Amino acid sequence: MPFDPETLRYDARGLIPAIAQEAETGEVLMMAWMNAEAVRRTLKTGRVTYWSRSRQAFWVKGESSGNVQELVEMRVDCDRDTLLLLVRQTGPACHTLRRTCFYTAIRDGEEVVLMEPEAST
Amino acid sequence: MPFDPETLRYDARGLIPAIAQEAETGEVLMMAWMNAEAVRRTLKTGRVTYWSRSRQAFWVKGESSGNVQELVEMRVDCDRDTLLLLVRQTGPACHTLRRTCFYTAIRDGEEVVLMEPEAST
């Protein structure tokens, strides 16, 4: 069946959450939002493109930092209201310069930071 | 630092997205929503508990199906507005009886179903 981004279920703002997962390691890197046009651009260009809620603008991941996400495969969930992006991430995915945004664990009721920022190149 | 669920950033409905990932294999299973009390219950009981938007009720994953999610570790992202749950999933995570909800891939513009429902036990 041909895929049409309009058939996804977007929220009231016209957005759908997209989870980025490193294709090789399986590490979950981040979650951000897309609108239908961001889905279309990501599939067309192979460069993961989100919709920035704060800037109200398209956000080609890594466009300014160089830490791009190359799309390996897009997946849709059963309810068609969440996307999973298998990606090849260049450099750290997180704006804190950590490999993943999910670097804080809850252990025995305490917040534990699991990794430090990577050295900038 | 002690973890307080109230310090997370919830949306206008008081909800935060929670991504469930199989701890051993790294497979992303599903995404659902929690409110602060669901976060608290999940940490306290070790049984992943979401907030059902359709039923407007707590939803202890697998309570009726038996396909429970045992929490291995909860992680918080840099913006404190998304959770990653490392879990041990019993049976299929998806209500379609597939292992994961993300069983549809977009390949060359077509939707491709990657896996079939598991045989019920």
mmCIF file of N, CA and C in Angstrom, chain B:
data_model
loop_
_atom_site.group_PDB
_atom_site.id
_atom_site.type_symbol
_atom_site.label_atom_id
_atom_site.label_comp_id
_atom_site.label_asym_id
_atom_site.label_seq_id
_atom_site.Cartn_x
_atom_site.Cartn_y
_atom_site.Cartn_z
ATOM 1 N N MET B 1 20.413 13.430 43.553
ATOM 2 C CA MET B 1 19.234 14.285 43.746
ATOM 3 C C MET B 1 17.982 13.401 43.777
ATOM 4 N N PRO B 2 17.147 13.546 44.788
ATOM 5 C CA PRO B 2 15.918 12.738 44.848
ATOM 6 C C PRO B 2 15.025 13.066 43.660
ATOM 7 N N PHE B 3 14.371 12.057 43.126
ATOM 8 C CA PHE B 3 13.502 12.265 41.970
ATOM 9 C C PHE B 3 12.087 12.576 42.425
ATOM 10 N N ASP B 4 11.539 13.668 41.886
ATOM 11 C CA ASP B 4 10.166 14.051 42.199
ATOM 12 C C ASP B 4 9.386 14.107 40.884
ATOM 13 N N PRO B 5 8.381 13.229 40.717
ATOM 14 C CA PRO B 5 7.616 13.218 39.458
ATOM 15 C C PRO B 5 7.008 14.574 39.110
ATOM 16 N N GLU B 6 6.803 15.427 40.100
ATOM 17 C CA GLU B 6 6.206 16.744 39.818
ATOM 18 C C GLU B 6 7.167 17.645 39.044
ATOM 19 N N THR B 7 8.447 17.312 39.046
ATOM 20 C CA THR B 7 9.425 18.158 38.349
ATOM 21 C C THR B 7 9.516 17.849 36.860
ATOM 22 N N LEU B 8 8.786 16.832 36.404
ATOM 23 C CA LEU B 8 8.755 16.558 34.965
ATOM 24 C C LEU B 8 7.884 17.609 34.275
ATOM 25 N N ARG B 9 8.068 17.740 32.962
ATOM 26 C CA ARG B 9 7.272 18.718 32.218
ATOM 27 C C ARG B 9 6.139 18.008 31.500
ATOM 28 N N TYR B 10 4.941 18.228 31.999
ATOM 29 C CA TYR B 10 3.749 17.607 31.423
ATOM 30 C C TYR B 10 3.109 18.576 30.431
ATOM 31 N N ASP B 11 2.336 18.021 29.499
ATOM 32 C CA ASP B 11 1.665 18.886 28.532
ATOM 33 C C ASP B 11 0.397 19.484 29.159
ATOM 34 N N ALA B 12 -0.392 20.170 28.337
ATOM 35 C CA ALA B 12 -1.564 20.880 28.849
ATOM 36 C C ALA B 12 -2.578 19.931 29.491
ATOM 37 N N ARG B 13 -2.511 18.659 29.091
ATOM 38 C CA ARG B 13 -3.414 17.663 29.689
ATOM 39 C C ARG B 13 -2.812 17.020 30.930
ATOM 40 N N GLY B 14 -1.600 17.446 31.298
ATOM 41 C CA GLY B 14 -0.933 16.840 32.458
ATOM 42 C C GLY B 14 -0.255 15.527 32.119
ATOM 43 N N LEU B 15 0.082 15.320 30.834
ATOM 44 C CA LEU B 15 0.634 14.035 30.402
ATOM 45 C C LEU B 15 2.045 14.186 29.839
ATOM 46 N N ILE B 16 2.787 13.085 29.929
ATOM 47 C CA ILE B 16 4.141 13.024 29.387
ATOM 48 C C ILE B 16 4.247 11.726 28.586
ATOM 49 N N PRO B 17 4.862 11.773 27.392
ATOM 50 C CA PRO B 17 5.008 10.536 26.614
ATOM 51 C C PRO B 17 6.055 9.614 27.230
ATOM 52 N N ALA B 18 5.762 8.323 27.189
ATOM 53 C CA ALA B 18 6.670 7.316 27.740
ATOM 54 C C ALA B 18 6.909 6.240 26.685
ATOM 55 N N ILE B 19 8.172 6.074 26.326
ATOM 56 C CA ILE B 19 8.581 5.093 25.319
ATOM 57 C C ILE B 19 8.994 3.817 26.050
ATOM 58 N N ALA B 20 8.413 2.685 25.678
ATOM 59 C CA ALA B 20 8.810 1.419 26.298
ATOM 60 C C ALA B 20 9.770 0.675 25.373
ATOM 61 N N GLN B 21 10.910 0.303 25.917
ATOM 62 C CA GLN B 21 11.947 -0.405 25.158
ATOM 63 C C GLN B 21 12.291 -1.700 25.883
ATOM 64 N N GLU B 22 12.315 -2.799 25.163
ATOM 65 C CA GLU B 22 12.699 -4.076 25.757
ATOM 66 C C GLU B 22 14.153 -3.975 26.210
ATOM 67 N N ALA B 23 14.378 -4.225 27.503
ATOM 68 C CA ALA B 23 15.699 -3.977 28.088
ATOM 69 C C ALA B 23 16.774 -4.873 27.470
ATOM 70 N N GLU B 24 16.429 -6.120 27.186
ATOM 71 C CA GLU B 24 17.465 -7.048 26.718
ATOM 72 C C GLU B 24 17.801 -6.875 25.244
ATOM 73 N N THR B 25 16.780 -6.698 24.421
ATOM 74 C CA THR B 25 17.019 -6.664 22.975
ATOM 75 C C THR B 25 17.154 -5.246 22.434
ATOM 76 N N GLY B 26 16.673 -4.247 23.168
ATOM 77 C CA GLY B 26 16.699 -2.872 22.677
ATOM 78 C C GLY B 26 15.543 -2.555 21.739
ATOM 79 N N GLU B 27 14.664 -3.504 21.506
ATOM 80 C CA GLU B 27 13.533 -3.245 20.607
ATOM 81 C C GLU B 27 12.576 -2.221 21.235
ATOM 82 N N VAL B 28 12.203 -1.209 20.448
ATOM 83 C CA VAL B 28 11.200 -0.243 20.915
ATOM 84 C C VAL B 28 9.830 -0.879 20.740
ATOM 85 N N LEU B 29 9.062 -0.950 21.818
ATOM 86 C CA LEU B 29 7.818 -1.709 21.816
ATOM 87 C C LEU B 29 6.579 -0.855 21.556
ATOM 88 N N MET B 30 6.525 0.323 22.170
ATOM 89 C CA MET B 30 5.311 1.135 22.105
ATOM 90 C C MET B 30 5.592 2.514 22.697
ATOM 91 N N MET B 31 4.676 3.435 22.491
ATOM 92 C CA MET B 31 4.698 4.695 23.210
ATOM 93 C C MET B 31 3.308 4.949 23.759
ATOM 94 N N ALA B 32 3.238 5.348 25.028
ATOM 95 C CA ALA B 32 1.950 5.693 25.614
ATOM 96 C C ALA B 32 2.182 6.871 26.558
ATOM 97 N N TRP B 33 1.182 7.223 27.348
ATOM 98 C CA TRP B 33 1.244 8.463 28.128
ATOM 99 C C TRP B 33 1.120 8.185 29.611
ATOM 100 N N MET B 34 1.747 9.015 30.406
ATOM 101 C CA MET B 34 1.644 8.935 31.864
ATOM 102 C C MET B 34 1.298 10.311 32.419
ATOM 103 N N ASN B 35 0.603 10.326 33.543
ATOM 104 C CA ASN B 35 0.543 11.552 34.343
ATOM 105 C C ASN B 35 1.446 11.337 35.567
ATOM 106 N N ALA B 36 1.530 12.349 36.427
ATOM 107 C CA ALA B 36 2.480 12.261 37.551
ATOM 108 C C ALA B 36 2.174 11.053 38.437
ATOM 109 N N GLU B 37 0.901 10.765 38.637
ATOM 110 C CA GLU B 37 0.536 9.640 39.498
ATOM 111 C C GLU B 37 0.898 8.307 38.834
ATOM 112 N N ALA B 38 0.782 8.222 37.518
ATOM 113 C CA ALA B 38 1.185 6.998 36.803
ATOM 114 C C ALA B 38 2.695 6.789 36.925
ATOM 115 N N VAL B 39 3.460 7.877 36.850
ATOM 116 C CA VAL B 39 4.917 7.785 37.040
ATOM 117 C C VAL B 39 5.206 7.244 38.438
ATOM 118 N N ARG B 40 4.529 7.805 39.418
ATOM 119 C CA ARG B 40 4.718 7.396 40.816
ATOM 120 C C ARG B 40 4.378 5.910 40.996
ATOM 121 N N ARG B 41 3.224 5.505 40.452
ATOM 122 C CA ARG B 41 2.792 4.103 40.614
ATOM 123 C C ARG B 41 3.755 3.146 39.928
ATOM 124 N N THR B 42 4.229 3.545 38.749
ATOM 125 C CA THR B 42 5.157 2.684 38.002
ATOM 126 C C THR B 42 6.433 2.457 38.805
ATOM 127 N N LEU B 43 6.969 3.543 39.378
ATOM 128 C CA LEU B 43 8.202 3.423 40.159
ATOM 129 C C LEU B 43 7.962 2.613 41.435
ATOM 130 N N LYS B 44 6.807 2.802 42.044
ATOM 131 C CA LYS B 44 6.534 2.144 43.328
ATOM 132 C C LYS B 44 6.287 0.644 43.154
ATOM 133 N N THR B 45 5.525 0.304 42.093
ATOM 134 C CA THR B 45 5.095 -1.091 41.950
ATOM 135 C C THR B 45 6.013 -1.897 41.033
ATOM 136 N N GLY B 46 6.791 -1.203 40.167
ATOM 137 C CA GLY B 46 7.597 -1.927 39.183
ATOM 138 C C GLY B 46 6.760 -2.458 38.021
ATOM 139 N N ARG B 47 5.460 -2.199 38.036
ATOM 140 C CA ARG B 47 4.569 -2.563 36.941
ATOM 141 C C ARG B 47 4.251 -1.295 36.163
ATOM 142 N N VAL B 48 4.566 -1.312 34.858
ATOM 143 C CA VAL B 48 4.380 -0.084 34.087
ATOM 144 C C VAL B 48 2.897 0.269 34.010
ATOM 145 N N THR B 49 2.589 1.494 34.414
ATOM 146 C CA THR B 49 1.212 1.986 34.508
ATOM 147 C C THR B 49 1.101 3.274 33.708
ATOM 148 N N TYR B 50 0.258 3.243 32.676
ATOM 149 C CA TYR B 50 0.048 4.417 31.842
ATOM 150 C C TYR B 50 -1.265 5.093 32.228
ATOM 151 N N TRP B 51 -1.513 6.246 31.587
ATOM 152 C CA TRP B 51 -2.816 6.899 31.684
ATOM 153 C C TRP B 51 -3.488 6.722 30.328
ATOM 154 N N SER B 52 -4.636 6.087 30.318
ATOM 155 C CA SER B 52 -5.357 5.880 29.062
ATOM 156 C C SER B 52 -6.139 7.136 28.718
ATOM 157 N N ARG B 53 -5.777 7.752 27.576
ATOM 158 C CA ARG B 53 -6.475 8.968 27.169
ATOM 159 C C ARG B 53 -7.898 8.661 26.731
ATOM 160 N N SER B 54 -8.098 7.498 26.109
ATOM 161 C CA SER B 54 -9.446 7.175 25.628
ATOM 162 C C SER B 54 -10.372 6.814 26.802
ATOM 163 N N ARG B 55 -9.825 6.074 27.770
ATOM 164 C CA ARG B 55 -10.677 5.661 28.888
ATOM 165 C C ARG B 55 -10.609 6.626 30.063
ATOM 166 N N GLN B 56 -9.640 7.564 30.007
ATOM 167 C CA GLN B 56 -9.434 8.501 31.121
ATOM 168 C C GLN B 56 -9.327 7.742 32.447
ATOM 169 N N ALA B 57 -8.384 6.788 32.455
ATOM 170 C CA ALA B 57 -8.205 5.939 33.640
ATOM 171 C C ALA B 57 -6.787 5.406 33.640
ATOM 172 N N PHE B 58 -6.308 5.003 34.822
ATOM 173 C CA PHE B 58 -5.002 4.359 34.871
ATOM 174 C C PHE B 58 -5.094 3.033 34.134
ATOM 175 N N TRP B 59 -3.970 2.663 33.546
ATOM 176 C CA TRP B 59 -3.926 1.478 32.693
ATOM 177 C C TRP B 59 -2.645 0.727 33.075
ATOM 178 N N VAL B 60 -2.837 -0.274 33.942
ATOM 179 C CA VAL B 60 -1.702 -1.122 34.295
ATOM 180 C C VAL B 60 -1.493 -2.071 33.128
ATOM 181 N N LYS B 61 -0.421 -1.834 32.383
ATOM 182 C CA LYS B 61 -0.183 -2.569 31.142
ATOM 183 C C LYS B 61 -0.229 -4.076 31.410
ATOM 184 N N GLY B 62 -1.073 -4.784 30.669
ATOM 185 C CA GLY B 62 -1.160 -6.236 30.787
ATOM 186 C C GLY B 62 -2.098 -6.722 31.875
ATOM 187 N N GLU B 63 -2.771 -5.787 32.553
ATOM 188 C CA GLU B 63 -3.638 -6.186 33.668
ATOM 189 C C GLU B 63 -4.737 -7.130 33.200
ATOM 190 N N SER B 64 -5.295 -6.858 32.013
ATOM 191 C CA SER B 64 -6.338 -7.773 31.523
ATOM 192 C C SER B 64 -5.755 -8.844 30.598
ATOM 193 N N SER B 65 -4.730 -8.488 29.805
ATOM 194 C CA SER B 65 -4.196 -9.449 28.813
ATOM 195 C C SER B 65 -3.138 -10.379 29.392
ATOM 196 N N GLY B 66 -2.544 -9.980 30.517
ATOM 197 C CA GLY B 66 -1.419 -10.751 31.054
ATOM 198 C C GLY B 66 -0.076 -10.349 30.449
ATOM 199 N N ASN B 67 -0.104 -9.497 29.437
ATOM 200 C CA ASN B 67 1.130 -9.073 28.768
ATOM 201 C C ASN B 67 1.739 -7.873 29.497
ATOM 202 N N VAL B 68 2.212 -8.131 30.703
ATOM 203 C CA VAL B 68 2.681 -7.070 31.587
ATOM 204 C C VAL B 68 4.060 -6.554 31.168
ATOM 205 N N GLN B 69 4.339 -5.350 31.628
ATOM 206 C CA GLN B 69 5.668 -4.759 31.474
ATOM 207 C C GLN B 69 6.266 -4.553 32.860
ATOM 208 N N GLU B 70 7.353 -5.238 33.119
ATOM 209 C CA GLU B 70 8.064 -5.067 34.379
ATOM 210 C C GLU B 70 9.123 -3.985 34.162
ATOM 211 N N LEU B 71 9.123 -2.976 35.009
ATOM 212 C CA LEU B 71 10.076 -1.879 34.842
ATOM 213 C C LEU B 71 11.475 -2.316 35.261
ATOM 214 N N VAL B 72 12.423 -2.136 34.375
ATOM 215 C CA VAL B 72 13.825 -2.377 34.705
ATOM 216 C C VAL B 72 14.466 -1.052 35.116
ATOM 217 N N GLU B 73 14.215 0.005 34.330
ATOM 218 C CA GLU B 73 14.739 1.329 34.699
ATOM 219 C C GLU B 73 13.957 2.411 33.970
ATOM 220 N N MET B 74 13.683 3.495 34.683
ATOM 221 C CA MET B 74 13.069 4.666 34.064
ATOM 222 C C MET B 74 14.159 5.705 33.792
ATOM 223 N N ARG B 75 14.106 6.293 32.597
ATOM 224 C CA ARG B 75 15.039 7.373 32.262
ATOM 225 C C ARG B 75 14.273 8.617 31.839
ATOM 226 N N VAL B 76 14.893 9.764 32.068
ATOM 227 C CA VAL B 76 14.282 11.067 31.798
ATOM 228 C C VAL B 76 15.146 11.760 30.756
ATOM 229 N N ASP B 77 14.536 12.476 29.822
ATOM 230 C CA ASP B 77 15.380 13.133 28.821
ATOM 231 C C ASP B 77 15.819 14.529 29.277
ATOM 232 N N CYS B 78 16.676 15.145 28.488
ATOM 233 C CA CYS B 78 17.305 16.427 28.840
ATOM 234 C C CYS B 78 16.288 17.524 29.107
ATOM 235 N N ASP B 79 15.156 17.496 28.394
ATOM 236 C CA ASP B 79 14.125 18.525 28.567
ATOM 237 C C ASP B 79 13.104 18.147 29.638
ATOM 238 N N ARG B 80 13.251 16.962 30.193
ATOM 239 C CA ARG B 80 12.335 16.441 31.213
ATOM 240 C C ARG B 80 10.892 16.368 30.712
ATOM 241 N N ASP B 81 10.730 16.201 29.389
ATOM 242 C CA ASP B 81 9.367 16.105 28.863
ATOM 243 C C ASP B 81 9.112 14.798 28.110
ATOM 244 N N THR B 82 10.017 13.832 28.241
ATOM 245 C CA THR B 82 9.809 12.492 27.673
ATOM 246 C C THR B 82 10.472 11.477 28.587
ATOM 247 N N LEU B 83 9.824 10.315 28.726
ATOM 248 C CA LEU B 83 10.378 9.215 29.530
ATOM 249 C C LEU B 83 10.747 8.050 28.625
ATOM 250 N N LEU B 84 11.822 7.368 29.007
ATOM 251 C CA LEU B 84 12.186 6.103 28.363
ATOM 252 C C LEU B 84 12.117 5.032 29.440
ATOM 253 N N LEU B 85 11.334 3.988 29.162
ATOM 254 C CA LEU B 85 11.164 2.904 30.123
ATOM 255 C C LEU B 85 11.863 1.662 29.596
ATOM 256 N N LEU B 86 12.871 1.204 30.297
ATOM 257 C CA LEU B 86 13.466 -0.084 29.957
ATOM 258 C C LEU B 86 12.636 -1.134 30.686
ATOM 259 N N VAL B 87 12.125 -2.098 29.934
ATOM 260 C CA VAL B 87 11.159 -3.044 30.512
ATOM 261 C C VAL B 87 11.498 -4.485 30.137
ATOM 262 N N ARG B 88 10.937 -5.383 30.933
ATOM 263 C CA ARG B 88 10.864 -6.780 30.521
ATOM 264 C C ARG B 88 9.411 -7.038 30.156
ATOM 265 N N GLN B 89 9.178 -7.292 28.883
ATOM 266 C CA GLN B 89 7.813 -7.455 28.359
ATOM 267 C C GLN B 89 7.433 -8.931 28.359
ATOM 268 N N THR B 90 6.308 -9.245 28.978
ATOM 269 C CA THR B 90 5.754 -10.595 28.874
ATOM 270 C C THR B 90 4.794 -10.634 27.695
ATOM 271 N N GLY B 91 4.993 -11.583 26.769
ATOM 272 C CA GLY B 91 4.100 -11.699 25.607
ATOM 273 C C GLY B 91 4.226 -10.498 24.696
ATOM 274 N N PRO B 92 3.304 -10.384 23.724
ATOM 275 C CA PRO B 92 3.363 -9.262 22.788
ATOM 276 C C PRO B 92 2.975 -7.953 23.472
ATOM 277 N N ALA B 93 3.657 -6.865 23.103
ATOM 278 C CA ALA B 93 3.329 -5.549 23.672
ATOM 279 C C ALA B 93 2.114 -4.937 22.991
ATOM 280 N N CYS B 94 1.888 -5.293 21.741
ATOM 281 C CA CYS B 94 0.858 -4.624 20.934
ATOM 282 C C CYS B 94 -0.497 -5.318 21.077
ATOM 283 N N HIS B 95 -1.558 -4.512 21.029
ATOM 284 C CA HIS B 95 -2.907 -5.085 21.133
ATOM 285 C C HIS B 95 -3.255 -5.930 19.900
ATOM 286 N N THR B 96 -2.447 -5.816 18.831
ATOM 287 C CA THR B 96 -2.657 -6.673 17.654
ATOM 288 C C THR B 96 -1.943 -8.019 17.827
ATOM 289 N N LEU B 97 -1.374 -8.227 19.012
ATOM 290 C CA LEU B 97 -0.642 -9.453 19.369
ATOM 291 C C LEU B 97 0.690 -9.576 18.638
ATOM 292 N N ARG B 98 1.199 -8.421 18.177
ATOM 293 C CA ARG B 98 2.565 -8.411 17.661
ATOM 294 C C ARG B 98 3.516 -7.994 18.783
ATOM 295 N N ARG B 99 4.768 -8.384 18.606
ATOM 296 C CA ARG B 99 5.774 -8.136 19.640
ATOM 297 C C ARG B 99 5.906 -6.648 19.938
ATOM 298 N N THR B 100 5.859 -5.852 18.898
ATOM 299 C CA THR B 100 5.986 -4.392 19.024
ATOM 300 C C THR B 100 4.854 -3.727 18.257
ATOM 301 N N CYS B 101 4.514 -2.497 18.661
ATOM 302 C CA CYS B 101 3.508 -1.731 17.916
ATOM 303 C C CYS B 101 4.073 -1.182 16.605
ATOM 304 N N PHE B 102 5.409 -1.134 16.485
ATOM 305 C CA PHE B 102 6.034 -0.529 15.299
ATOM 306 C C PHE B 102 6.352 -1.600 14.262
ATOM 307 N N TYR B 103 5.322 -2.245 13.762
ATOM 308 C CA TYR B 103 5.519 -3.380 12.861
ATOM 309 C C TYR B 103 5.331 -2.999 11.389
ATOM 310 N N THR B 104 5.097 -1.721 11.111
ATOM 311 C CA THR B 104 4.915 -1.269 9.727
ATOM 312 C C THR B 104 6.071 -0.355 9.328
ATOM 313 N N ALA B 105 6.769 -0.724 8.275
ATOM 314 C CA ALA B 105 7.884 0.085 7.775
ATOM 315 C C ALA B 105 7.467 0.778 6.490
ATOM 316 N N ILE B 106 8.093 1.930 6.238
ATOM 317 C CA ILE B 106 7.906 2.618 4.952
ATOM 318 C C ILE B 106 9.143 2.320 4.113
ATOM 319 N N ARG B 107 8.954 1.581 3.044
ATOM 320 C CA ARG B 107 10.079 1.226 2.168
ATOM 321 C C ARG B 107 9.721 1.567 0.729
ATOM 322 N N ASP B 108 10.532 2.425 0.106
ATOM 323 C CA ASP B 108 10.277 2.859 -1.270
ATOM 324 C C ASP B 108 8.849 3.366 -1.446
ATOM 325 N N GLY B 109 8.384 4.119 -0.439
ATOM 326 C CA GLY B 109 7.068 4.743 -0.552
ATOM 327 C C GLY B 109 5.898 3.816 -0.285
ATOM 328 N N GLU B 110 6.203 2.582 0.101
ATOM 329 C CA GLU B 110 5.128 1.613 0.361
ATOM 330 C C GLU B 110 5.130 1.218 1.841
ATOM 331 N N GLU B 111 3.940 0.888 2.360
ATOM 332 C CA GLU B 111 3.857 0.356 3.716
ATOM 333 C C GLU B 111 4.081 -1.151 3.683
ATOM 334 N N VAL B 112 5.020 -1.609 4.496
ATOM 335 C CA VAL B 112 5.370 -3.024 4.526
ATOM 336 C C VAL B 112 5.173 -3.536 5.949
ATOM 337 N N VAL B 113 4.370 -4.574 6.111
ATOM 338 C CA VAL B 113 4.149 -5.161 7.441
ATOM 339 C C VAL B 113 5.276 -6.147 7.734
ATOM 340 N N LEU B 114 5.982 -5.912 8.848
ATOM 341 C CA LEU B 114 7.211 -6.653 9.124
ATOM 342 C C LEU B 114 7.001 -7.931 9.918
ATOM 343 N N MET B 115 5.890 -8.012 10.643
ATOM 344 C CA MET B 115 5.692 -9.216 11.453
ATOM 345 C C MET B 115 4.219 -9.514 11.633
ATOM 346 N N GLU B 116 3.950 -10.773 11.859
ATOM 347 C CA GLU B 116 2.578 -11.230 12.026
ATOM 348 C C GLU B 116 2.253 -11.327 13.522
ATOM 349 N N PRO B 117 0.964 -11.381 13.855
ATOM 350 C CA PRO B 117 0.593 -11.593 15.254
ATOM 351 C C PRO B 117 1.180 -12.904 15.758
ATOM 352 N N GLU B 118 1.547 -12.919 17.046
ATOM 353 C CA GLU B 118 2.052 -14.152 17.627
ATOM 354 C C GLU B 118 0.868 -15.056 17.951
ATOM 355 N N ALA B 119 1.124 -16.352 17.916
ATOM 356 C CA ALA B 119 0.073 -17.296 18.287
ATOM 357 C C ALA B 119 -0.297 -17.055 19.746
ATOM 358 N N SER B 120 -1.575 -17.039 20.045
ATOM 359 C CA SER B 120 -1.971 -16.844 21.446
ATOM 360 C C SER B 120 -1.696 -18.131 22.210
ATOM 361 N N THR B 121 -1.385 -17.974 23.485
ATOM 362 C CA THR B 121 -0.967 -19.132 24.291
ATOM 363 C C THR B 121 -2.137 -19.682 25.078
#
